[in-house]
Amino acid sequence: MNSNDDANEPKPVLEAKVQAELGKKLQQVYSDVISEPVPDRFLDLLQELENSSSTKR
Amino acid sequence: MSVPDTFKTELLSVIPNLRAFALSLTKTADKADDLVQETLMKAWNKHHLFQAGTNLKAWTFTIMRNEFYSQMRKRGREVQDSEGVLASQLASHPEQQGHMDMQDFKAALEDLPEDQREALVLIGANGFSYEEAAEIVGVAVGTIKSRVSRARSRLVEDLGLDEEGEFGPDAISSHIVGSVALDSRR
């Protein structure tokens, strides 16, 4: 592990491209889940919670 | 006290993000959705503690995170996983053409220490500011920044992104001398 690396001088050109690529990949990893429609189980849960909320005193 | 409609609507709208965050914490889809379920219930029961107009997403992420770690503590499990399943299958160097493979990326992500991955996911995949992420995690802003920075450096290393031919000319790679023979990449 390079100990002289961290937090001091990023190498600008490389850094920017690499970070952009990482950021893109990171978002891709989760984009599938994020673009899925909300599963029924959660819609049902919210509905249930709402129903029991409104009958509470 | 009944729950305002706006609360319910907003809660609904962050569910996709919560599912994604849960996945980054639990790593399996089933456990992730269970965690989302528990989070939603807790959020609902605490709705009176939520200040309308503030960041609901950050608020629910905090609840989820607390729930996740409290469950981990109860089960006496090591918070930091040693090896994700995929990590052990990770090839020691990435794709030839410099195109980062999604499998490799996921494995490298999984390989990160828990706190680094979490910080990276909050900043890089959920668009929180450093301040917001720091609040969610309950640490100083500087700590989040350093975790994100370490996560990124580690990914760069694990994925071999600092090698010549990937992104730039000699001048750059001469700073980052790897032990990998450069000609084997062709």
Short mmCIF file of C-alpha atoms in Angstrom, two decimals:
data_model
loop_
_atom_site.label_atom_id
_atom_site.label_comp_id
_atom_site.label_asym_id
_atom_site.label_seq_id
_atom_site.Cartn_x
_atom_site.Cartn_y
_atom_site.Cartn_z
CA MET A 1 0.00 0.00 0.00
CA ASN A 2 1.42 3.38 -0.90
CA SER A 3 1.58 5.54 2.16
CA ASN A 4 2.68 8.67 0.38
CA ASP A 5 -0.38 8.73 -1.79
CA ASP A 6 -3.36 9.75 0.19
CA ALA A 7 -4.84 13.23 0.45
CA ASN A 8 -1.80 15.10 -0.77
CA GLU A 9 -1.51 15.66 -4.46
CA PRO A 10 -4.03 14.04 -6.73
CA LYS A 11 -2.78 13.63 -10.28
CA PRO A 12 -5.37 15.85 -11.92
CA VAL A 13 -5.97 14.35 -15.36
CA LEU A 14 -5.98 10.77 -14.24
CA GLU A 15 -7.91 11.57 -11.14
CA ALA A 16 -10.78 13.29 -12.95
CA LYS A 17 -11.26 10.55 -15.52
CA VAL A 18 -10.98 7.76 -13.02
CA GLN A 19 -13.38 9.38 -10.62
CA ALA A 20 -15.88 9.97 -13.39
CA GLU A 21 -15.68 6.33 -14.38
CA LEU A 22 -16.04 5.16 -10.79
CA GLY A 23 -18.98 7.43 -10.20
CA LYS A 24 -20.72 6.16 -13.29
CA LYS A 25 -20.16 2.55 -12.39
CA LEU A 26 -21.34 3.12 -8.85
CA GLN A 27 -24.57 4.61 -10.05
CA GLN A 28 -25.03 1.79 -12.53
CA VAL A 29 -24.74 -0.77 -9.77
CA TYR A 30 -27.78 0.67 -8.07
CA SER A 31 -29.69 2.07 -11.00
CA ASP A 32 -31.49 -1.21 -11.59
CA VAL A 33 -32.96 -1.28 -8.14
CA ILE A 34 -33.74 2.40 -8.19
CA SER A 35 -35.65 2.20 -11.43
CA GLU A 36 -37.78 -0.77 -10.39
CA PRO A 37 -41.38 0.01 -9.53
CA VAL A 38 -42.07 -0.07 -5.82
CA PRO A 39 -42.85 -3.66 -4.85
CA ASP A 40 -46.37 -4.40 -3.67
CA ARG A 41 -45.20 -5.42 -0.27
CA PHE A 42 -44.26 -1.82 0.50
CA LEU A 43 -47.36 -0.33 -1.05
CA ASP A 44 -49.41 -2.71 1.06
CA LEU A 45 -47.42 -1.89 4.15
CA LEU A 46 -47.95 1.82 3.77
CA GLN A 47 -51.61 1.30 3.18
CA GLU A 48 -51.88 -0.87 6.27
CA LEU A 49 -50.01 1.66 8.36
CA GLU A 50 -52.26 4.39 7.11
CA ASN A 51 -55.38 2.38 7.89
CA SER A 52 -54.35 1.58 11.42
CA SER A 53 -53.20 5.18 11.95
CA SER A 54 -56.56 6.57 11.09
CA THR A 55 -58.42 4.26 13.43
CA LYS A 56 -56.12 5.05 16.33
CA ARG A 57 -57.18 7.50 18.95
CA MET B 1 -51.83 12.27 15.60
CA SER B 2 -52.47 11.19 12.06
CA VAL B 3 -49.82 11.01 9.43
CA PRO B 4 -49.93 13.80 6.87
CA ASP B 5 -50.44 12.81 3.24
CA THR B 6 -47.27 14.57 2.25
CA PHE B 7 -45.31 12.37 4.59
CA LYS B 8 -46.71 9.24 3.05
CA THR B 9 -46.11 10.51 -0.47
CA GLU B 10 -42.56 11.49 0.25
CA LEU B 11 -41.90 8.23 1.98
CA LEU B 12 -43.16 6.39 -1.06
CA SER B 13 -40.86 8.37 -3.28
CA VAL B 14 -37.69 7.44 -1.38
CA ILE B 15 -38.40 3.72 -1.31
CA PRO B 16 -36.31 3.01 -4.43
CA ASN B 17 -33.33 4.77 -2.87
CA LEU B 18 -33.89 2.99 0.41
CA ARG B 19 -33.92 -0.34 -1.40
CA ALA B 20 -30.63 0.49 -3.06
CA PHE B 21 -29.05 1.61 0.18
CA ALA B 22 -30.33 -1.49 1.94
CA LEU B 23 -28.74 -3.59 -0.76
CA SER B 24 -25.40 -1.92 -0.18
CA LEU B 25 -25.68 -2.72 3.52
CA THR B 26 -27.08 -6.24 3.46
CA LYS B 27 -25.85 -7.37 0.06
CA THR B 28 -28.74 -9.71 -0.58
CA ALA B 29 -32.05 -8.67 -2.09
CA ASP B 30 -34.24 -10.49 0.45
CA LYS B 31 -32.53 -9.09 3.49
CA ALA B 32 -32.46 -5.70 1.82
CA ASP B 33 -36.21 -5.60 1.39
CA ASP B 34 -36.74 -6.83 4.93
CA LEU B 35 -34.60 -3.97 6.14
CA VAL B 36 -36.63 -1.55 4.04
CA GLN B 37 -39.80 -2.92 5.58
CA GLU B 38 -38.51 -2.37 9.11
CA THR B 39 -37.26 1.07 8.22
CA LEU B 40 -40.61 2.12 6.79
CA MET B 41 -42.41 0.95 9.91
CA LYS B 42 -40.00 2.79 12.16
CA ALA B 43 -40.18 5.91 10.06
CA TRP B 44 -43.95 5.82 10.16
CA ASN B 45 -44.03 5.43 13.91
CA LYS B 46 -41.64 8.33 14.32
CA HIS B 47 -43.29 10.60 11.82
CA HIS B 48 -44.01 13.14 14.51
CA LEU B 49 -40.27 13.53 14.99
CA PHE B 50 -39.72 14.45 11.38
CA GLN B 51 -39.59 18.15 10.62
CA ALA B 52 -41.59 18.85 7.49
CA GLY B 53 -39.47 20.56 4.89
CA THR B 54 -36.24 18.91 5.96
CA ASN B 55 -34.56 16.12 4.06
CA LEU B 56 -36.76 13.04 4.40
CA LYS B 57 -34.35 10.94 2.42
CA ALA B 58 -31.51 11.65 4.82
CA TRP B 59 -33.81 11.08 7.76
CA THR B 60 -34.95 7.66 6.57
CA PHE B 61 -31.43 6.68 5.59
CA THR B 62 -30.37 7.42 9.16
CA ILE B 63 -33.17 5.25 10.53
CA MET B 64 -32.23 2.43 8.18
CA ARG B 65 -28.60 2.63 9.05
CA ASN B 66 -29.27 2.62 12.78
CA GLU B 67 -31.62 -0.31 12.40
CA PHE B 68 -29.11 -2.25 10.37
CA TYR B 69 -26.27 -1.79 12.83
CA SER B 70 -28.42 -2.44 15.84
CA GLN B 71 -29.50 -5.74 14.29
CA MET B 72 -25.88 -6.60 13.63
CA ARG B 73 -25.01 -5.91 17.24
CA LYS B 74 -27.84 -8.07 18.47
CA ARG B 75 -26.73 -10.95 16.34
CA GLY B 76 -23.21 -10.45 17.60
CA ARG B 77 -21.96 -10.38 14.08
CA GLU B 78 -18.80 -8.73 12.92
CA VAL B 79 -19.88 -5.52 11.27
CA GLN B 80 -17.06 -5.75 8.83
CA ASP B 81 -17.44 -8.67 6.48
CA SER B 82 -14.17 -10.30 5.71
CA GLU B 83 -14.84 -11.39 2.16
CA GLY B 84 -17.88 -10.93 0.06
CA VAL B 85 -18.71 -13.94 -2.04
CA LEU B 86 -17.81 -12.20 -5.26
CA ALA B 87 -14.57 -10.79 -3.93
CA SER B 88 -13.04 -14.21 -3.63
CA GLN B 89 -13.74 -14.81 -7.29
CA LEU B 90 -12.25 -11.54 -8.38
CA ALA B 91 -9.65 -11.98 -11.07
CA SER B 92 -6.41 -10.33 -10.16
CA HIS B 93 -6.46 -7.96 -13.06
CA PRO B 94 -9.23 -6.29 -14.96
CA GLU B 95 -10.43 -6.39 -18.56
CA GLN B 96 -7.87 -6.11 -21.31
CA GLN B 97 -9.46 -3.29 -23.21
CA GLY B 98 -9.59 -0.95 -20.25
CA HIS B 99 -13.32 -1.25 -20.07
CA MET B 100 -14.22 -1.88 -16.49
CA ASP B 101 -16.35 -4.93 -16.09
CA MET B 102 -19.42 -4.56 -13.93
CA GLN B 103 -18.74 -7.84 -12.18
CA ASP B 104 -15.26 -6.72 -11.27
CA PHE B 105 -16.56 -3.42 -10.06
CA LYS B 106 -19.20 -5.01 -7.86
CA ALA B 107 -16.67 -7.36 -6.40
CA ALA B 108 -14.24 -4.54 -5.70
CA LEU B 109 -17.06 -2.59 -4.09
CA GLU B 110 -17.94 -5.52 -1.90
CA ASP B 111 -14.33 -5.86 -0.96
CA LEU B 112 -14.21 -2.42 0.59
CA PRO B 113 -14.36 -2.08 4.34
CA GLU B 114 -17.92 -1.48 5.45
CA ASP B 115 -17.45 2.12 6.50
CA GLN B 116 -15.72 3.09 3.29
CA ARG B 117 -18.32 1.48 1.07
CA GLU B 118 -21.09 3.12 3.02
CA ALA B 119 -19.51 6.56 2.71
CA LEU B 120 -18.90 6.08 -1.00
CA VAL B 121 -22.44 4.91 -1.63
CA LEU B 122 -23.95 7.83 0.24
CA ILE B 123 -21.88 10.39 -1.62
CA GLY B 124 -21.44 8.77 -4.99
CA ALA B 125 -24.69 6.92 -5.51
CA ASN B 126 -27.21 8.85 -3.44
CA GLY B 127 -26.08 12.36 -4.04
CA PHE B 128 -25.86 13.39 -0.43
CA SER B 129 -23.51 16.20 0.48
CA TYR B 130 -20.60 15.46 2.78
CA GLU B 131 -22.45 17.24 5.56
CA GLU B 132 -25.57 15.16 5.05
CA ALA B 133 -23.62 11.93 4.87
CA ALA B 134 -21.75 12.88 8.04
CA GLU B 135 -25.05 13.36 9.84
CA ILE B 136 -26.46 10.08 8.62
CA VAL B 137 -23.41 8.18 9.74
CA GLY B 138 -22.90 10.20 12.90
CA VAL B 139 -19.28 11.22 12.32
CA ALA B 140 -17.37 14.36 11.45
CA VAL B 141 -17.40 15.65 7.88
CA GLY B 142 -13.66 15.11 7.69
CA THR B 143 -14.13 11.47 8.54
CA ILE B 144 -16.58 10.99 5.70
CA LYS B 145 -14.26 12.72 3.28
CA SER B 146 -11.37 10.54 4.25
CA ARG B 147 -13.46 7.37 4.01
CA VAL B 148 -14.64 8.33 0.54
CA SER B 149 -11.11 9.15 -0.50
CA ARG B 150 -9.78 5.85 0.81
CA ALA B 151 -12.62 3.96 -0.85
CA ARG B 152 -11.84 5.57 -4.18
CA SER B 153 -8.11 4.92 -3.89
CA ARG B 154 -8.76 1.35 -3.03
CA LEU B 155 -11.11 0.85 -5.94
CA VAL B 156 -8.56 2.38 -8.26
CA GLU B 157 -6.00 -0.06 -6.96
CA ASP B 158 -8.24 -3.14 -6.96
CA LEU B 159 -9.45 -2.45 -10.45
CA GLY B 160 -6.05 -1.56 -11.78
CA LEU B 161 -7.23 1.81 -13.03
CA ASP B 162 -3.91 3.39 -12.36
CA GLU B 163 -2.15 1.44 -15.05
CA GLU B 164 -0.85 2.98 -18.21
CA GLY B 165 -2.97 2.48 -21.26
CA GLU B 166 -6.18 2.80 -19.29
CA PHE B 167 -6.44 6.50 -19.12
CA GLY B 168 -3.35 8.41 -19.91
CA PRO B 169 0.22 8.95 -21.00
CA ASP B 170 3.51 7.97 -19.39
CA ALA B 171 3.82 11.05 -17.26
CA ILE B 172 0.94 9.92 -15.15
CA SER B 173 1.82 6.30 -14.68
CA SER B 174 5.37 7.18 -13.76
CA HIS B 175 3.95 8.51 -10.53
CA ILE B 176 2.06 5.36 -9.85
CA VAL B 177 4.43 2.58 -10.59
CA GLY B 178 2.63 -0.69 -10.47
CA SER B 179 4.31 -4.01 -10.42
CA VAL B 180 2.29 -5.25 -13.32
CA ALA B 181 4.21 -5.61 -16.55
CA LEU B 182 2.79 -3.08 -18.94
CA ASP B 183 3.22 -5.12 -22.07
CA SER B 184 1.05 -7.92 -20.80
CA ARG B 185 -1.92 -5.61 -21.20
CA ARG B 186 -1.81 -5.61 -24.99
#
